[in-house]
Each structure stands twice: as C-alpha cells, then as structure tokens.
Coordinates of C-alpha atoms in Angstrom, one line a residue:
X124 CA -60.0 -6.5 -8.4
X125 CA -63.5 -7.1 -9.7
X126 CA -66.7 -5.9 -8.1
X127 CA -68.9 -9.1 -8.0
X128 CA -72.1 -7.0 -8.2
X129 CA -71.2 -4.7 -11.1
X130 CA -68.5 -6.7 -12.9
X131 CA -66.4 -3.6 -13.0
X132 CA -62.8 -3.3 -11.9
X133 CA -62.3 -1.6 -8.5
X134 CA -59.1 0.2 -7.6
X135 CA -57.2 0.4 -4.4
X136 CA -55.4 3.3 -2.6
X137 CA -52.2 3.0 -0.7
X138 CA -51.6 5.8 1.7
X139 CA -47.8 5.8 1.9
X140 CA -45.3 7.6 4.1
X141 CA -42.3 8.6 2.0
X142 CA -40.1 9.3 4.9
X143 CA -38.4 12.6 5.8
X144 CA -36.7 13.4 2.4
X145 CA -33.8 11.0 1.8
X146 CA -35.3 8.6 -0.8
X147 CA -33.5 5.6 0.8
X148 CA -35.4 6.1 4.0
X149 CA -38.7 4.9 2.5
X150 CA -39.9 1.5 3.7
X151 CA -39.7 -1.7 1.6
X152 CA -43.5 -1.8 1.6
X153 CA -43.7 1.8 0.5
X154 CA -41.4 1.2 -2.4
X155 CA -43.4 -1.8 -3.5
X156 CA -46.5 0.4 -3.6
X157 CA -44.7 3.0 -5.8
X158 CA -43.5 0.3 -8.2
X159 CA -46.9 -1.3 -8.7
X160 CA -49.3 1.7 -8.9
X161 CA -51.1 3.0 -11.9
X162 CA -51.2 6.6 -10.5
X163 CA -49.1 8.4 -7.9
X164 CA -50.4 11.4 -6.1
X165 CA -47.5 13.2 -4.3
X166 CA -46.6 16.3 -2.5
X167 CA -43.6 18.6 -2.0
X168 CA -42.1 16.8 1.0
X169 CA -41.8 13.5 -0.9
X170 CA -38.5 13.1 -2.7
X171 CA -39.0 13.4 -6.5
X172 CA -36.3 10.7 -6.9
X173 CA -38.8 8.1 -5.7
X174 CA -40.8 8.7 -8.8
X175 CA -38.1 7.0 -10.9
X176 CA -39.3 3.7 -9.5
X177 CA -42.7 4.1 -11.2
X178 CA -43.9 1.9 -14.1
X179 CA -43.2 3.6 -17.4
X180 CA -46.9 4.2 -18.0
X181 CA -47.8 5.4 -14.5
X182 CA -49.5 8.7 -14.2
X183 CA -48.1 11.4 -11.9
X184 CA -50.3 13.9 -10.1
X185 CA -48.7 16.7 -8.0
X186 CA -50.8 18.1 -5.2
X187 CA -48.1 19.6 -3.1
X188 CA -48.4 22.6 -0.9
X189 CA -46.1 25.6 -0.4
X190 CA -46.2 27.9 2.6
X191 CA -47.9 30.7 0.6
X192 CA -50.2 28.7 -1.7
X193 CA -51.9 25.4 -2.0
X194 CA -51.8 23.5 -5.3
X195 CA -54.9 21.5 -4.4
X196 CA -57.2 21.8 -1.4
X197 CA -57.3 18.8 0.9
X198 CA -60.9 18.2 0.2
X199 CA -60.1 18.0 -3.6
X200 CA -57.2 15.6 -2.9
X201 CA -59.6 13.4 -0.9
X202 CA -62.1 13.3 -3.8
X203 CA -59.3 12.7 -6.4
X204 CA -58.2 9.6 -4.6
X205 CA -61.8 8.3 -4.6
X206 CA -62.4 9.1 -8.2
X207 CA -59.1 7.4 -9.4
X208 CA -59.9 4.3 -7.4
X209 CA -63.4 4.1 -8.7
X210 CA -61.9 4.2 -12.2
X211 CA -60.3 0.9 -11.3
X212 CA -56.8 2.3 -10.8
X213 CA -54.2 1.3 -8.2
X214 CA -53.3 4.6 -6.5
X215 CA -50.3 5.4 -4.3
X216 CA -50.8 8.6 -2.2
X217 CA -47.2 9.5 -1.3
X218 CA -46.9 11.8 1.7
X219 CA -43.8 13.2 3.4
X220 CA -42.8 11.6 6.7
X221 CA -45.4 9.3 8.2
X222 CA -49.0 9.8 7.0
X223 CA -50.5 9.5 10.4
X224 CA -48.5 12.3 12.0
X225 CA -50.1 15.6 10.9
X226 CA -50.5 14.0 7.5
X227 CA -54.3 14.2 7.4
X228 CA -54.5 10.5 6.4
X229 CA -57.5 10.1 8.5
X230 CA -59.5 12.4 6.3
X231 CA -58.4 10.7 3.1
X232 CA -59.1 7.2 4.5
X233 CA -62.5 8.2 5.9
X234 CA -63.8 9.3 2.5
X235 CA -62.3 6.2 0.9
X236 CA -64.1 4.0 3.4
X237 CA -67.3 6.0 2.8
X238 CA -67.2 5.1 -0.9
X239 CA -66.3 1.5 -0.2
X240 CA -62.8 1.9 -1.7
X241 CA -60.2 -0.5 -0.4
X242 CA -57.1 1.2 1.1
X243 CA -54.0 0.4 3.1
X244 CA -52.0 2.7 5.3
X245 CA -48.2 2.2 5.0
X246 CA -46.3 3.9 7.8
X247 CA -43.2 6.0 7.0
X248 CA -40.3 7.3 9.0
X249 CA -41.5 10.5 10.6
X250 CA -39.4 13.6 10.3
X251 CA -40.0 14.2 14.0
X252 CA -37.4 11.5 14.7
X253 CA -35.3 11.2 11.6
X254 CA -34.5 14.8 11.0
X255 CA -33.1 15.4 14.5
X256 CA -31.1 12.2 14.1
X257 CA -29.5 13.5 10.9
X258 CA -28.5 16.6 12.9
X259 CA -27.0 14.5 15.6
X260 CA -29.9 14.9 18.0
X261 CA -31.5 11.8 19.5
X262 CA -35.0 12.8 20.7
X263 CA -34.6 10.6 23.8
X264 CA -31.5 9.9 25.9
X265 CA -31.2 7.8 29.0
X266 CA -29.7 10.6 31.0
X267 CA -31.5 13.6 29.4
X268 CA -35.0 12.7 28.2
X269 CA -37.0 9.5 28.7
X270 CA -40.0 10.7 26.7
X271 CA -40.9 12.9 23.7
X272 CA -44.0 14.9 22.5
X273 CA -44.7 15.8 18.9
X274 CA -46.6 19.0 18.5
X275 CA -47.9 20.9 15.4
X276 CA -46.7 24.4 15.0
X277 CA -48.3 25.2 11.7
X278 CA -51.1 27.3 13.1
X279 CA -51.9 30.9 14.0
X280 CA -51.2 31.9 17.6
X281 CA -54.9 31.8 18.3
X282 CA -55.2 28.3 17.0
X283 CA -52.1 27.2 18.7
X284 CA -53.5 28.4 22.0
X285 CA -56.7 26.6 21.2
X286 CA -55.1 23.3 20.2
X287 CA -52.1 23.2 22.6
X288 CA -52.5 23.3 26.4
X289 CA -49.2 25.1 27.0
X290 CA -49.3 24.5 30.7
X291 CA -49.4 20.8 30.2
X292 CA -47.2 20.5 27.1
X293 CA -44.4 22.5 28.6
X294 CA -43.7 19.9 31.3
X295 CA -45.3 16.8 29.8
X296 CA -42.1 15.2 28.4
X297 CA -38.3 15.6 28.3
X298 CA -38.2 16.6 24.7
X299 CA -40.6 18.6 22.6
X300 CA -40.6 18.4 18.8
X301 CA -42.6 21.0 16.8
X302 CA -43.3 20.3 13.2
X303 CA -44.0 23.1 10.7
X304 CA -43.5 25.9 13.2
X305 CA -40.6 28.1 11.9
X306 CA -42.8 31.2 11.4
X307 CA -44.1 30.9 14.9
X308 CA -40.8 30.1 16.7
X309 CA -40.9 33.4 18.7
X310 CA -44.4 32.7 19.9
X311 CA -43.6 29.1 20.7
X312 CA -40.5 30.0 22.7
X313 CA -42.4 32.8 24.5
X314 CA -45.2 30.4 25.6
X315 CA -42.8 27.7 26.8
X316 CA -40.9 30.3 28.9
X317 CA -44.2 31.7 30.2
X318 CA -45.3 28.3 31.4
X319 CA -42.2 27.4 33.2
X320 CA -39.5 26.2 30.8
X321 CA -36.1 27.7 31.7
X322 CA -35.1 30.5 29.2
X323 CA -31.7 28.7 28.7
X324 CA -33.3 25.5 27.5
X325 CA -31.5 24.4 24.3
X326 CA -33.3 24.6 21.0
X327 CA -32.4 23.4 17.5
X328 CA -34.1 24.0 14.1
X329 CA -33.3 21.6 11.3
X330 CA -34.3 22.7 7.8
X331 CA -34.8 20.1 5.0
X332 CA -33.4 17.4 7.2
X333 CA -31.9 14.3 5.5
X334 CA -31.5 16.2 2.2
X335 CA -28.5 17.9 0.6
X336 CA -30.0 21.3 1.7
X337 CA -30.1 20.3 5.4
X338 CA -29.2 23.3 7.6
X339 CA -29.2 23.5 11.4
X340 CA -29.3 26.4 13.8
X341 CA -29.2 26.2 17.6
X342 CA -29.8 28.5 20.5
X343 CA -32.0 28.7 23.6
X344 CA -35.6 29.6 24.1
X345 CA -34.4 33.1 24.9
X346 CA -32.3 33.6 21.8
X347 CA -33.7 31.3 19.1
X348 CA -36.0 33.8 17.5
X349 CA -33.1 36.2 16.9
X350 CA -31.0 33.3 15.6
X351 CA -33.6 32.3 13.1
X352 CA -34.1 35.8 11.9
X353 CA -30.4 36.5 11.6
X354 CA -30.0 33.3 9.6
X355 CA -33.0 34.0 7.4
X356 CA -34.1 30.5 8.3
X357 CA -37.1 29.4 6.2
X358 CA -39.5 26.4 6.4
X359 CA -39.8 23.5 6.2
X360 CA -38.0 22.7 9.5
X361 CA -38.3 20.6 12.6
X362 CA -37.9 22.3 16.0
X363 CA -36.4 20.4 18.9
X364 CA -36.6 21.7 22.4
X365 CA -34.7 20.1 25.3
X366 CA -31.4 19.1 26.7
X367 CA -30.9 16.4 23.9
X368 CA -30.0 19.3 21.6
X369 CA -26.6 19.4 23.4
X370 CA -25.8 15.9 22.0
X371 CA -25.4 17.5 18.6
X372 CA -21.8 18.6 19.5
X373 CA -20.8 14.9 19.9
X374 CA -23.2 13.1 17.6
X375 CA -23.3 15.3 14.5
X376 CA -22.5 12.7 11.8
X377 CA -24.3 13.5 8.6
X378 CA -23.1 17.1 8.3
X379 CA -19.5 16.0 8.7
X380 CA -19.5 13.8 5.6
X381 CA -17.1 14.9 2.9
X382 CA -19.8 15.6 0.3
X383 CA -22.5 16.9 2.7
X384 CA -24.3 19.8 1.0
X385 CA -23.1 18.8 -2.5
X386 CA -25.5 18.0 -5.3
X387 CA -23.8 16.1 -8.1
X388 CA -25.2 15.8 -11.6
X389 CA -24.7 12.3 -13.0
X390 CA -24.8 12.2 -16.7
X391 CA -24.1 8.5 -17.3
X392 CA -26.6 6.1 -18.8
X393 CA -29.3 5.2 -16.2
X394 CA -28.2 1.6 -16.3
X395 CA -24.7 2.6 -15.3
X396 CA -25.4 5.5 -12.9
X397 CA -26.2 3.5 -9.8
X398 CA -22.6 2.8 -8.8
X399 CA -21.6 6.5 -9.0
X400 CA -24.8 7.6 -7.3
X401 CA -24.3 5.1 -4.5
X402 CA -20.8 6.3 -3.9
X403 CA -22.0 10.0 -3.8
X404 CA -24.7 9.1 -1.3
X405 CA -22.2 7.2 0.9
X406 CA -20.1 10.4 1.2
X407 CA -23.1 12.5 2.1
X408 CA -23.9 14.1 -1.2
X409 CA -27.0 13.9 -3.4
X410 CA -26.8 12.4 -6.8
X411 CA -29.0 14.1 -9.4
X412 CA -29.3 11.6 -12.2
X413 CA -29.6 13.2 -15.6
X414 CA -28.7 10.5 -18.1
X415 CA -27.8 12.0 -21.5
X416 CA -26.8 8.8 -23.2
X417 CA -28.4 5.4 -23.8
X418 CA -26.8 2.3 -25.2
X419 CA -28.5 -0.3 -27.4
X420 CA -27.7 -2.8 -30.1
X421 CA -26.9 -1.1 -33.4
X422 CA -30.0 -0.4 -35.4
X423 CA -28.2 -0.7 -38.8
X424 CA -28.7 -4.2 -40.2
X425 CA -25.2 -4.1 -41.7
X426 CA -23.8 -3.9 -38.1
X427 CA -25.7 -7.0 -37.2
X428 CA -24.2 -8.9 -40.1
X429 CA -20.7 -7.7 -39.2
X430 CA -21.1 -8.9 -35.6
X431 CA -22.5 -12.2 -36.7
X432 CA -19.7 -12.8 -39.1
X433 CA -16.9 -11.8 -36.7
X434 CA -18.2 -13.9 -33.9
X435 CA -18.7 -16.8 -36.2
X436 CA -14.9 -17.0 -36.6
X437 CA -14.3 -17.4 -32.8
X438 CA -11.6 -20.0 -33.2
X439 CA -9.4 -17.7 -35.3
X440 CA -8.6 -15.0 -32.7
X441 CA -5.4 -14.7 -30.6
X442 CA -6.7 -11.9 -28.5
X443 CA -10.0 -10.6 -27.1
X444 CA -9.6 -6.9 -26.1
X445 CA -12.3 -5.1 -24.1
X446 CA -12.2 -1.4 -23.4
X447 CA -15.5 -1.0 -21.4
X448 CA -18.0 -2.8 -19.3
X449 CA -20.6 -2.1 -21.9
X450 CA -18.4 -3.9 -24.5
X451 CA -18.3 -7.0 -22.2
X452 CA -22.0 -6.9 -21.5
X453 CA -23.1 -6.6 -25.1
X454 CA -20.5 -9.1 -26.3
X455 CA -22.0 -11.8 -24.1
X456 CA -25.5 -10.7 -25.1
X457 CA -24.6 -11.3 -28.7
X458 CA -23.1 -14.7 -28.0
X459 CA -26.3 -15.8 -26.3
X460 CA -28.6 -14.5 -29.0
X461 CA -26.5 -16.1 -31.7
X462 CA -26.0 -19.4 -29.8
X463 CA -22.2 -19.1 -29.8
X464 CA -20.4 -20.9 -27.0
X465 CA -17.6 -18.8 -25.4
X466 CA -15.5 -22.0 -25.4
X467 CA -15.0 -21.5 -29.1
X468 CA -12.6 -18.6 -28.3
X469 CA -10.2 -21.1 -26.6
X470 CA -7.2 -19.8 -28.5
X471 CA -7.7 -16.2 -27.4
X472 CA -6.1 -14.4 -24.5
X473 CA -8.1 -11.7 -22.8
X474 CA -7.1 -8.1 -22.3
X475 CA -9.1 -5.3 -20.6
X476 CA -8.9 -1.6 -20.0
X477 CA -9.8 -0.7 -16.5
X478 CA -10.5 -2.7 -13.3
X479 CA -14.3 -2.6 -13.8
X480 CA -14.0 -4.1 -17.2
X481 CA -11.8 -6.8 -15.8
X482 CA -14.4 -7.5 -13.0
X483 CA -17.2 -7.8 -15.6
X484 CA -15.1 -10.4 -17.4
X485 CA -14.2 -12.3 -14.2
X486 CA -17.9 -12.5 -13.2
X487 CA -18.4 -14.5 -16.4
X488 CA -15.4 -16.8 -15.7
X489 CA -12.8 -15.1 -17.9
X490 CA -9.5 -14.2 -16.3
X491 CA -7.7 -11.2 -17.7
X492 CA -4.2 -11.8 -19.1
X493 CA -3.4 -8.1 -19.4
X494 CA -4.5 -4.9 -17.5
X495 CA -2.7 -1.6 -18.1
X496 CA -1.4 0.4 -15.2
X497 CA -3.2 3.4 -16.6
X498 CA -6.8 2.7 -17.4
X499 CA -6.9 3.9 -21.0
X500 CA -6.9 2.1 -24.3
X501 CA -3.7 4.0 -25.3
X502 CA -1.8 2.3 -22.5
X503 CA -3.0 -1.2 -23.2
X504 CA -0.5 -1.8 -25.9
X505 CA 2.4 -0.8 -23.8
X506 CA 1.5 -3.4 -21.2
X507 CA 1.2 -6.0 -24.0
X508 CA 4.4 -5.0 -25.8
X509 CA 6.2 -8.4 -25.3
X510 CA 3.2 -10.6 -26.0
X511 CA 2.0 -9.1 -29.3
X512 CA 3.2 -10.7 -32.5
X513 CA 2.7 -9.7 -36.2
X514 CA 0.0 -11.7 -37.8
X515 CA -2.1 -12.2 -34.7
X516 CA -5.8 -11.6 -35.0
X517 CA -7.5 -9.4 -32.4
X518 CA -11.2 -9.1 -31.8
X519 CA -12.3 -5.6 -30.5
X520 CA -16.0 -5.7 -29.3
X521 CA -16.7 -2.0 -28.8
X522 CA -19.2 0.8 -29.2
X523 CA -19.8 2.9 -32.3
X524 CA -18.1 5.9 -30.8
X525 CA -14.9 4.1 -29.7
X526 CA -11.6 5.9 -30.6
X527 CA -9.4 4.6 -33.4
X528 CA -6.2 4.7 -31.5
X529 CA -6.1 1.0 -30.5
X530 CA -6.9 -0.6 -33.9
X531 CA -4.6 1.9 -35.6
X532 CA -1.7 1.0 -33.4
X533 CA -2.4 -2.7 -33.7
X534 CA -2.3 -2.5 -37.4
X535 CA 1.0 -0.5 -37.2
X536 CA 2.5 -3.4 -35.3
X537 CA 1.4 -5.9 -37.9
X538 CA -1.6 -7.4 -36.2
X539 CA -5.1 -7.8 -37.7
X540 CA -7.7 -6.1 -35.5
X541 CA -11.4 -6.9 -36.2
X542 CA -13.6 -4.2 -34.9
X543 CA -17.3 -4.9 -34.2
X544 CA -19.8 -2.4 -32.9
X545 CA -21.6 -4.6 -30.4
X546 CA -23.6 -1.5 -29.2
X547 CA -24.2 2.1 -30.1
X548 CA -24.6 5.2 -28.0
X549 CA -27.5 7.5 -28.6
X550 CA -28.9 10.7 -26.9
X551 CA -31.3 9.8 -24.1
X552 CA -34.9 10.5 -25.0
X553 CA -36.5 11.0 -21.5
X554 CA -35.2 13.9 -19.5
X555 CA -35.9 15.0 -15.9
X556 CA -37.2 18.6 -15.6
X557 CA -36.2 18.5 -11.9
X558 CA -32.5 18.3 -12.8
X559 CA -32.8 21.2 -15.2
X560 CA -34.5 23.3 -12.6
X561 CA -31.7 22.5 -10.2
X562 CA -29.2 23.7 -12.8
X563 CA -31.2 26.9 -13.5
X564 CA -31.5 27.7 -9.8
X565 CA -27.8 27.2 -9.1
X566 CA -28.4 24.1 -6.9
X567 CA -26.0 21.8 -8.8
X568 CA -22.4 22.0 -7.4
X569 CA -20.6 19.4 -9.6
X570 CA -21.3 17.9 -13.0
X571 CA -19.6 14.5 -13.7
X572 CA -18.6 13.2 -17.1
X573 CA -17.5 9.6 -17.5
X574 CA -17.0 9.7 -21.3
X575 CA -16.7 12.1 -24.2
X576 CA -20.2 11.3 -25.4
X577 CA -21.7 12.5 -22.1
X578 CA -20.1 15.9 -22.6
X579 CA -21.4 16.4 -26.1
X580 CA -24.8 14.9 -25.3
X581 CA -25.4 17.0 -22.2
X582 CA -24.9 20.2 -24.2
X583 CA -27.2 18.9 -26.9
X584 CA -29.9 17.7 -24.5
X585 CA -29.9 21.1 -22.7
X586 CA -30.4 22.8 -26.1
X587 CA -33.3 20.5 -26.9
X588 CA -34.8 21.4 -23.5
X589 CA -34.8 25.1 -24.4
X590 CA -31.5 26.2 -23.0
X591 CA -30.0 28.6 -25.6
X592 CA -26.6 28.9 -23.9
X593 CA -25.8 25.7 -22.1
X594 CA -22.2 26.8 -21.4
X595 CA -23.6 29.8 -19.5
X596 CA -25.8 27.6 -17.4
X597 CA -22.8 25.5 -16.4
X598 CA -20.6 28.5 -15.3
X599 CA -19.6 28.3 -11.7
X600 CA -20.3 24.6 -11.5
X601 CA -17.3 22.2 -10.9
X602 CA -16.7 20.1 -14.0
X603 CA -15.4 16.6 -13.1
X604 CA -14.0 14.4 -15.9
X605 CA -13.0 10.8 -15.4
X606 CA -9.9 10.9 -17.6
X607 CA -7.8 13.0 -19.9
X608 CA -9.7 12.1 -23.1
X609 CA -13.0 13.2 -21.6
X610 CA -11.4 16.3 -20.1
X611 CA -10.1 17.3 -23.6
X612 CA -13.5 16.9 -25.1
X613 CA -15.0 19.1 -22.3
X614 CA -12.3 21.7 -22.8
X615 CA -12.8 21.8 -26.5
X616 CA -16.5 22.2 -26.0
X617 CA -15.8 25.4 -23.9
X618 CA -16.1 24.0 -20.4
X619 CA -13.6 24.6 -17.7
X620 CA -12.5 21.3 -16.1
X621 CA -11.8 21.7 -12.4
X622 CA -11.6 18.1 -11.3
X623 CA -9.7 15.3 -12.9
X624 CA -8.5 12.2 -11.0
X625 CA -5.1 10.5 -11.5
X626 CA -6.9 7.2 -11.8
X627 CA -9.5 7.1 -14.5
X628 CA -12.0 5.1 -12.4
X629 CA -15.3 5.9 -10.6
X630 CA -13.6 5.5 -7.3
X631 CA -10.8 7.9 -8.4
X632 CA -13.4 10.4 -9.7
X633 CA -15.3 10.3 -6.4
X634 CA -12.2 10.7 -4.3
X635 CA -11.1 13.7 -6.4
X636 CA -14.6 15.4 -6.0
X637 CA -14.5 14.8 -2.2
X638 CA -10.9 16.2 -2.0
X639 CA -12.0 19.3 -4.0
X640 CA -15.0 20.0 -1.9
X641 CA -13.1 19.6 1.4
X642 CA -10.5 22.0 0.2
X643 CA -13.0 24.8 -0.1

C-alpha cells in the first residue's frame, strides 16, 4: 500500500485470534493472515505450530506473558505494532483465543487508528467455549442452562470486587465461565456462595484445554479450592460453574482418544510428515514435527549424467522397481525435466515395495504388477520369483542411501539391475528449538523413525544443537520404528526400541503406538 501524500509504503496490522491452543482451530482467515505477513507478533497462548505457516523470511517477535513476569508491557506492544506498520510491513498480531474477549485488542486497535494505520480484527474461537467443549462440557444446554456469562478472574480480590457485581453475576445466567482465575478460585467460590449460589453447584477447571497437556478437575463450589490445591493445579485454565459440568460424564470425548496426552516426535522430512502428523492428531495426540532429513536432487553432476543416460534407454527395461514414494516422485520429476515420455517404458512391468509406493504410482496411471506381502525390498524378489528371468534389465530409481540387498540379489539371479540415484538424503538445516525444549523437559513421549537415516540424523542434529549425550536425552522415551531394518539401526546406535509394528506402514506404526499407550 502506498501513501498518496508521501509516496511511502504503509503497512497493515491484522489482529488475529489464534483459537484456544489446538492449531487446527484457527480460522481460515486467520491462517491467511499468518501466511501473508512480514512480521508476526505472538504470545504464549498461541500455538507455536502456527508459525510454521509463515513465509521463509518473515520476522518473529515474541511478546508473551507468564503469570510471574511480562516479556513486554502492553503499552510497548501497542507501540511496536504501530512502528512496524509505519515501516511499511504487514503485521499479524496473533493472540490466544478471541482478541476481543479479554484480549486487549481495543487498546491495540485504538493506537493504530490514532496513527492512521489500517487494521483488521479477525475473530478467533474463544477458549471460554472451546476449552469446556474439549472437556465434554457444553456451556449451554436446553435442560440445564440457556445462557452463559464470561467473566475475567485474573485480578486481585479488591479489583474483582470492583469490576464484578457479585450479586448480579451470581444469578445472571445459567453458566458462569471465568478466564484466568485459577489462583483466585477459592475467593471466586466464596463470593458465589455468599451471594446465593448453592454450595453443591458443580465446578470444573480445564488446564491447557485442546492441547496435549489438557487436564481437568471437578468439584463443587464448596470443595473446588481443596481439589485444586491437592492436584497442584496451575494456570492457564478455564473455570466453568453450573450444572452443565455434569454433562462431562457423558460427553467427555477428547480425553478418551487413544493418544490423548501423548506428544509424538516426528522425524520424517517435512514434506512427508503431514500424513503421520494427521493420523496422530486424529487419535488425540500432538505431533511435534522435528524433521532431521531433507531430500533433493543429487548435487553431484555425475549423478545427473547417470540418471539422464539410464532414462534415455527407456525402451530397454523389462522391469521398473520402486522402493519408496520418494523414488516415484523424483523419477517422474526427472522424466518431466528431461522431456522423456513415460510411454517409452512400454516393455517394462512395474513392481513396488509398500502400498503407499503403489498408490503413488497408481495416481500417475501406472498399475503395479507386483507388491510383496511384507513391505520390504528384501521380500519383493520372493513375490516375483516366477516372473524374473536371467538377462532381464531392471531399472531401480532410488535414493543415495538405498540398501544394496535388492540389486545384489537381482545380479545373483542373472538379471541386470541399473541403479540410479534420483534423489539424495541430507541432514535438515533448519531445526525447531521448541521440539528440543520439549525433549529436554521430558514432554515428548514417543519418538518415531520411518527410516534408518532418520535415526542417525536425529542423533547428529541433536549434537549440532548442543546436546552432548543425545542417547541420555532420549532415555525413558518410547522409540517407535516402522520396520526391522530401521529398528536394527536404532538398536545399533544405542537406542532401546519399544514399539515396532508387524506391518511396516504408517498406519501400522500408528496402530502400534496407540496399542502401546493404551496398555499403560
């Protein structure tokens, strides 16, 4: 945007509600603002996972508050937003929950307007509604409560008495929701009883609602302070007062999921991690993406020449054998860049290791002639025993770290395998400090390995990030490996493998993790 008077660029500020914690609960508009901004200004209650949607060059500014300290005063945050916008930047101010509900958005917007800075308020899902829902508590119910009041509890008793008319609030609605009031729960309960609420009125506190750390305690106005103290219950939490709390016994859905309370470290390449992460989330867990590998075309010019030469002899192959989805993707990428028509491989039959590899081929119109019962390269030959003939030529589009078992066995049977490295695997360059902090604080419950390279690279990445003894850091964490080859690599590296599925697939891995967690 250009100021017509000065000719200088003018920025804009989006005041965005991030939702209650689960990153998937952000609105479509809110996500658009994150993806397009030059600078994001965020606080503690906004999920760090949302930051992964930023442009690569976007600036991050943390202004979050903790109960015992403020990283930045609100007045300074207001001024920061103005200054960034006047520099011509598009700014997203990401706030937990909804920015208009105790989010002080009015103060921020007022100063922006004062300095003629364009802004937009993007509503979010408030924790006052979403957090109780994730604990199985609807804040209204046709038979129990037809209205709800949202009250701030983050004040001293004197300020609470000044800002809250207890005699009116107590009977104003069927359900009362207090935000940020854990430390004052005893005083809140006392005032509600004093002004006419029955002492046996149900109460629930939900901490870190919609997140993997979600925890819920229940009681009555008379008992809740003792319950909170006994549970050593800490903020942030939402307090729900009213008969709707009793619905939790029937409607508690989130905390009953098989992976609820489980944080899973996903070490696959970021481009491949979404499938595994989605399955973890579906079962109530939280994926912590920590990609330790990246794939790319080989950097060595000789590899380029080898691929070009091998693909140039397309008509000569009797078999195309793929051992991974990456192999399929890069194979077709090479065909496109070299202007080679797939129809030139008309003589070749197609074999694949694993159902995902077969699906990747079928999406491109190639039906698989052979798929082993066990999803490993070692078992592919057994399934092809009657079809392989000495003298046949086999093209193996693979990665640079592929095992030598398959080409060695093909040669032993008299066939002529042609191996080409259509991609190479390298250590991921960008790492997430949040994931490392979760590991250090013991907040990771399972580490997943989908290949041998993820095992070796994780240990190396941790060393590069300053962890002197990575094996010590992973003690007490469940190690889940997708197949026996990966499991052997993990064991040889000094890790204790606790989870290994019978089927070497992502679905098999997830099922094995869920079974292991439920057995505890």
